[in-house]
mmCIF file of C-alpha atoms in Angstrom:
data_model
loop_
_atom_site.group_PDB
_atom_site.id
_atom_site.type_symbol
_atom_site.label_atom_id
_atom_site.label_comp_id
_atom_site.label_asym_id
_atom_site.label_seq_id
_atom_site.Cartn_x
_atom_site.Cartn_y
_atom_site.Cartn_z
ATOM 1 C CA UNK S 1 -3.124 -21.694 -98.014
ATOM 2 C CA UNK S 2 -5.138 -23.193 -100.788
ATOM 3 C CA UNK S 3 -5.128 -26.884 -100.741
ATOM 4 C CA UNK S 4 -6.694 -29.310 -103.907
ATOM 5 C CA UNK S 5 -7.572 -33.111 -103.554
ATOM 6 C CA UNK S 6 -7.296 -34.851 -106.850
ATOM 7 C CA UNK S 7 -8.935 -38.257 -106.208
ATOM 8 C CA UNK S 8 -8.988 -41.191 -108.503
ATOM 9 C CA UNK S 9 -12.260 -41.426 -109.646
ATOM 10 C CA UNK S 10 -12.232 -45.228 -109.864
ATOM 11 C CA UNK S 11 -10.945 -45.762 -106.154
ATOM 12 C CA UNK S 12 -13.067 -48.258 -104.361
ATOM 13 C CA UNK S 13 -13.464 -46.597 -101.256
ATOM 14 C CA UNK S 14 -14.827 -43.111 -102.664
ATOM 15 C CA UNK S 15 -17.272 -42.427 -100.017
ATOM 16 C CA UNK S 16 -14.702 -42.927 -97.470
ATOM 17 C CA UNK S 17 -12.211 -40.594 -99.250
ATOM 18 C CA UNK S 18 -15.065 -37.797 -99.956
ATOM 19 C CA UNK S 19 -15.695 -37.822 -95.761
ATOM 20 C CA UNK S 20 -12.019 -37.316 -95.267
ATOM 21 C CA UNK S 21 -11.658 -34.627 -97.365
ATOM 22 C CA UNK S 22 -14.978 -32.990 -95.615
ATOM 23 C CA UNK S 23 -12.803 -33.520 -92.285
ATOM 24 C CA UNK S 24 -9.765 -31.482 -93.814
ATOM 25 C CA UNK S 25 -12.305 -28.924 -94.795
ATOM 26 C CA UNK S 26 -13.975 -28.794 -91.384
ATOM 27 C CA UNK S 27 -10.180 -28.133 -89.993
ATOM 28 C CA UNK S 28 -10.359 -24.765 -91.622
ATOM 29 C CA UNK S 29 -6.538 -25.315 -92.140
ATOM 30 C CA UNK S 30 -6.879 -24.053 -95.733
ATOM 31 C CA UNK S 31 -8.750 -20.743 -96.965
ATOM 32 C CA UNK S 32 -9.839 -22.705 -99.900
ATOM 33 C CA UNK S 33 -10.171 -26.425 -100.335
ATOM 34 C CA UNK S 34 -10.684 -28.024 -103.947
ATOM 35 C CA UNK S 35 -11.395 -31.991 -104.821
ATOM 36 C CA UNK S 36 -11.965 -33.116 -108.186
ATOM 37 C CA UNK S 37 -12.531 -36.965 -108.844
ATOM 38 C CA UNK S 38 -10.501 -38.195 -112.141
ATOM 39 C CA UNK S 39 -12.606 -39.664 -115.131
ATOM 40 C CA UNK S 40 -10.102 -41.003 -117.186
ATOM 41 C CA UNK S 41 -6.586 -42.134 -117.490
ATOM 42 C CA UNK S 42 -4.051 -39.189 -117.799
ATOM 43 C CA UNK S 43 -6.800 -36.956 -116.213
ATOM 44 C CA UNK S 44 -4.570 -36.548 -113.176
ATOM 45 C CA UNK S 45 -2.053 -35.043 -115.042
ATOM 46 C CA UNK S 46 -4.428 -32.305 -116.523
ATOM 47 C CA UNK S 47 -5.971 -31.516 -113.402
ATOM 48 C CA UNK S 48 -2.680 -31.179 -111.446
ATOM 49 C CA UNK S 49 -1.301 -28.792 -113.931
ATOM 50 C CA UNK S 50 -4.529 -26.581 -113.610
ATOM 51 C CA UNK S 51 -4.996 -26.875 -110.072
ATOM 52 C CA UNK S 52 -1.035 -26.572 -109.320
ATOM 53 C CA UNK S 53 -1.347 -23.176 -110.620
ATOM 54 C CA UNK S 54 -3.832 -21.983 -108.208
ATOM 55 C CA UNK S 55 -3.069 -23.930 -105.382
ATOM 56 C CA UNK S 56 -0.335 -24.201 -102.543
ATOM 57 C CA UNK S 57 -0.619 -27.896 -101.898
ATOM 58 C CA UNK S 58 -2.045 -30.569 -104.473
ATOM 59 C CA UNK S 59 -2.911 -33.957 -102.593
ATOM 60 C CA UNK S 60 -2.991 -36.895 -104.769
ATOM 61 C CA UNK S 61 -5.682 -39.419 -103.530
ATOM 62 C CA UNK S 62 -5.040 -42.822 -104.877
ATOM 63 C CA UNK S 63 -2.313 -45.132 -105.258
ATOM 64 C CA UNK S 64 0.916 -45.083 -106.919
ATOM 65 C CA UNK S 65 -0.443 -44.465 -110.776
ATOM 66 C CA UNK S 66 -2.338 -41.344 -109.330
ATOM 67 C CA UNK S 67 0.741 -40.071 -107.800
ATOM 68 C CA UNK S 68 2.617 -40.390 -110.740
ATOM 69 C CA UNK S 69 0.038 -38.620 -112.706
ATOM 70 C CA UNK S 70 -0.366 -35.819 -110.470
ATOM 71 C CA UNK S 71 3.608 -35.332 -110.377
ATOM 72 C CA UNK S 72 4.034 -35.381 -114.218
ATOM 73 C CA UNK S 73 1.183 -32.536 -114.097
ATOM 74 C CA UNK S 74 3.221 -30.579 -111.543
ATOM 75 C CA UNK S 75 6.365 -30.488 -113.233
ATOM 76 C CA UNK S 76 4.790 -29.081 -116.235
ATOM 77 C CA UNK S 77 4.631 -25.660 -114.021
ATOM 78 C CA UNK S 78 7.433 -23.420 -113.622
ATOM 79 C CA UNK S 79 6.762 -22.806 -109.705
ATOM 80 C CA UNK S 80 5.150 -26.404 -108.745
ATOM 81 C CA UNK S 81 3.167 -26.363 -105.309
ATOM 82 C CA UNK S 82 3.987 -28.685 -102.770
ATOM 83 C CA UNK S 83 2.427 -32.681 -103.566
ATOM 84 C CA UNK S 84 1.032 -34.409 -100.627
ATOM 85 C CA UNK S 85 -0.116 -37.969 -100.890
ATOM 86 C CA UNK S 86 -3.365 -39.624 -99.250
ATOM 87 C CA UNK S 87 -2.767 -43.265 -100.249
ATOM 88 C CA UNK S 88 -6.104 -45.352 -101.366
ATOM 89 C CA UNK S 89 -4.950 -47.212 -104.406
ATOM 90 C CA UNK S 90 -4.094 -51.003 -105.171
ATOM 91 C CA UNK S 91 -0.154 -51.379 -103.682
ATOM 92 C CA UNK S 92 0.521 -48.144 -102.480
ATOM 93 C CA UNK S 93 4.507 -48.853 -102.458
ATOM 94 C CA UNK S 94 5.358 -45.227 -102.830
ATOM 95 C CA UNK S 95 3.288 -44.262 -99.806
ATOM 96 C CA UNK S 96 4.830 -47.065 -97.868
ATOM 97 C CA UNK S 97 8.405 -46.112 -98.563
ATOM 98 C CA UNK S 98 7.962 -43.005 -97.254
ATOM 99 C CA UNK S 99 5.713 -43.897 -94.608
ATOM 100 C CA UNK S 100 2.733 -42.053 -95.381
ATOM 101 C CA UNK S 101 -0.285 -43.229 -93.958
ATOM 102 C CA UNK S 102 -4.515 -42.561 -95.162
ATOM 103 C CA UNK S 103 -5.097 -41.026 -91.523
ATOM 104 C CA UNK S 104 -6.470 -37.779 -92.311
ATOM 105 C CA UNK S 105 -5.564 -35.893 -89.024
ATOM 106 C CA UNK S 106 -1.985 -36.735 -89.603
ATOM 107 C CA UNK S 107 -2.054 -35.419 -93.153
ATOM 108 C CA UNK S 108 -3.565 -32.084 -91.370
ATOM 109 C CA UNK S 109 -0.900 -32.059 -88.935
ATOM 110 C CA UNK S 110 1.869 -32.329 -91.513
ATOM 111 C CA UNK S 111 0.283 -29.297 -93.331
ATOM 112 C CA UNK S 112 -0.354 -27.372 -90.470
ATOM 113 C CA UNK S 113 3.405 -27.755 -89.457
ATOM 114 C CA UNK S 114 4.648 -27.544 -92.939
ATOM 115 C CA UNK S 115 6.584 -30.860 -92.519
ATOM 116 C CA UNK S 116 7.472 -31.280 -96.200
ATOM 117 C CA UNK S 117 9.755 -34.412 -97.003
ATOM 118 C CA UNK S 118 11.755 -34.317 -99.927
ATOM 119 C CA UNK S 119 12.257 -37.319 -102.179
ATOM 120 C CA UNK S 120 13.910 -37.737 -105.201
ATOM 121 C CA UNK S 121 12.272 -37.531 -109.037
ATOM 122 C CA UNK S 122 13.404 -39.015 -111.936
ATOM 123 C CA UNK S 123 12.618 -38.682 -115.770
ATOM 124 C CA UNK S 124 12.768 -41.071 -118.682
ATOM 125 C CA UNK S 125 12.759 -40.208 -122.094
ATOM 126 C CA UNK S 126 11.107 -43.251 -124.037
ATOM 127 C CA UNK S 127 9.466 -44.667 -127.364
ATOM 128 C CA UNK S 128 5.347 -45.429 -127.024
ATOM 129 C CA UNK S 129 4.157 -48.331 -128.872
ATOM 130 C CA UNK S 130 3.786 -46.242 -131.753
ATOM 131 C CA UNK S 131 7.405 -44.984 -131.658
ATOM 132 C CA UNK S 132 6.738 -41.361 -130.497
ATOM 133 C CA UNK S 133 8.943 -39.990 -128.292
ATOM 134 C CA UNK S 134 7.801 -38.756 -124.830
ATOM 135 C CA UNK S 135 9.541 -37.786 -121.341
ATOM 136 C CA UNK S 136 8.017 -39.155 -118.164
ATOM 137 C CA UNK S 137 8.661 -38.227 -114.641
ATOM 138 C CA UNK S 138 8.668 -40.808 -111.949
ATOM 139 C CA UNK S 139 8.935 -41.450 -108.176
ATOM 140 C CA UNK S 140 9.844 -44.283 -106.492
ATOM 141 C CA UNK S 141 10.451 -46.686 -109.214
ATOM 142 C CA UNK S 142 10.373 -47.151 -112.776
ATOM 143 C CA UNK S 143 9.154 -50.219 -114.127
ATOM 144 C CA UNK S 144 9.802 -52.140 -117.736
ATOM 145 C CA UNK S 145 9.707 -55.547 -119.143
ATOM 146 C CA UNK S 146 7.635 -58.047 -117.106
ATOM 147 C CA UNK S 147 7.502 -55.750 -114.232
ATOM 148 C CA UNK S 148 5.460 -52.966 -116.432
ATOM 149 C CA UNK S 149 3.538 -55.727 -117.944
ATOM 150 C CA UNK S 150 2.224 -57.027 -114.384
ATOM 151 C CA UNK S 151 1.365 -53.494 -113.500
ATOM 152 C CA UNK S 152 -0.330 -52.756 -117.069
ATOM 153 C CA UNK S 153 -2.297 -55.838 -116.560
ATOM 154 C CA UNK S 154 -3.422 -55.176 -113.125
ATOM 155 C CA UNK S 155 -4.283 -51.612 -113.546
ATOM 156 C CA UNK S 156 -6.780 -52.607 -116.150
ATOM 157 C CA UNK S 157 -8.264 -55.334 -113.955
ATOM 158 C CA UNK S 158 -11.376 -55.250 -111.741
ATOM 159 C CA UNK S 159 -9.472 -56.859 -108.595
ATOM 160 C CA UNK S 160 -12.821 -58.754 -107.483
ATOM 161 C CA UNK S 161 -10.872 -60.627 -104.946
ATOM 162 C CA UNK S 162 -8.997 -57.339 -103.767
ATOM 163 C CA UNK S 163 -5.349 -55.882 -104.638
ATOM 164 C CA UNK S 164 -2.899 -58.616 -103.320
ATOM 165 C CA UNK S 165 -4.923 -61.315 -104.775
ATOM 166 C CA UNK S 166 -4.950 -59.798 -108.135
ATOM 167 C CA UNK S 167 -1.315 -58.790 -108.194
ATOM 168 C CA UNK S 168 -0.100 -62.543 -107.281
ATOM 169 C CA UNK S 169 -2.392 -63.879 -109.894
ATOM 170 C CA UNK S 170 -1.284 -61.460 -112.473
ATOM 171 C CA UNK S 171 2.528 -61.904 -111.492
ATOM 172 C CA UNK S 172 1.967 -66.188 -112.050
ATOM 173 C CA UNK S 173 0.064 -65.543 -115.347
ATOM 174 C CA UNK S 174 2.647 -63.024 -116.826
ATOM 175 C CA UNK S 175 5.277 -66.071 -115.806
ATOM 176 C CA UNK S 176 3.209 -67.715 -118.434
ATOM 177 C CA UNK S 177 2.190 -65.484 -121.250
ATOM 178 C CA UNK S 178 4.808 -62.754 -121.001
ATOM 179 C CA UNK S 179 6.772 -62.314 -124.210
ATOM 180 C CA UNK S 180 10.114 -60.691 -124.022
ATOM 181 C CA UNK S 181 10.351 -57.083 -125.615
ATOM 182 C CA UNK S 182 13.488 -55.458 -126.514
ATOM 183 C CA UNK S 183 14.542 -53.023 -124.331
ATOM 184 C CA UNK S 184 17.136 -50.453 -124.869
ATOM 185 C CA UNK S 185 18.780 -48.362 -121.858
ATOM 186 C CA UNK S 186 21.296 -45.381 -122.337
#
């Protein structure tokens, strides 16, 4: 079995993440283990498409955004591999919903026993700010309006007081600064 880890390069606990990946390698569960840190927004999508062609399992290491990018990369493939999540992000809504932990031994056991869990996947066609049309897959939830506005602002922030504080502050700030946008749903 070949396993790849796509790590959010901006994750706050990179040294702990890399130690966990070494722990995975030492388990000798996989004949090949690859690990790549993302370098910019959208990079996880590119890496997932490339690594997904050569690996049986691709693990998104980060938060909901990293998982979303990895899904979008894997869905470009005719035969996508199994996707896993190792949650080290800001909110980790998806991993809480499907009850995934940061415990590497649990991940090793799940992969060893091939205990895969199917989840729903959605597809949305939308127009970007420059009016170009794109299609994106989503897992767990899709956000637009003030919800999307909050997520975008949190993603761009430094989070000096932690994720929870940043989310709460951004929600309250957004109630004052958010301007309605037109949304059409078909």
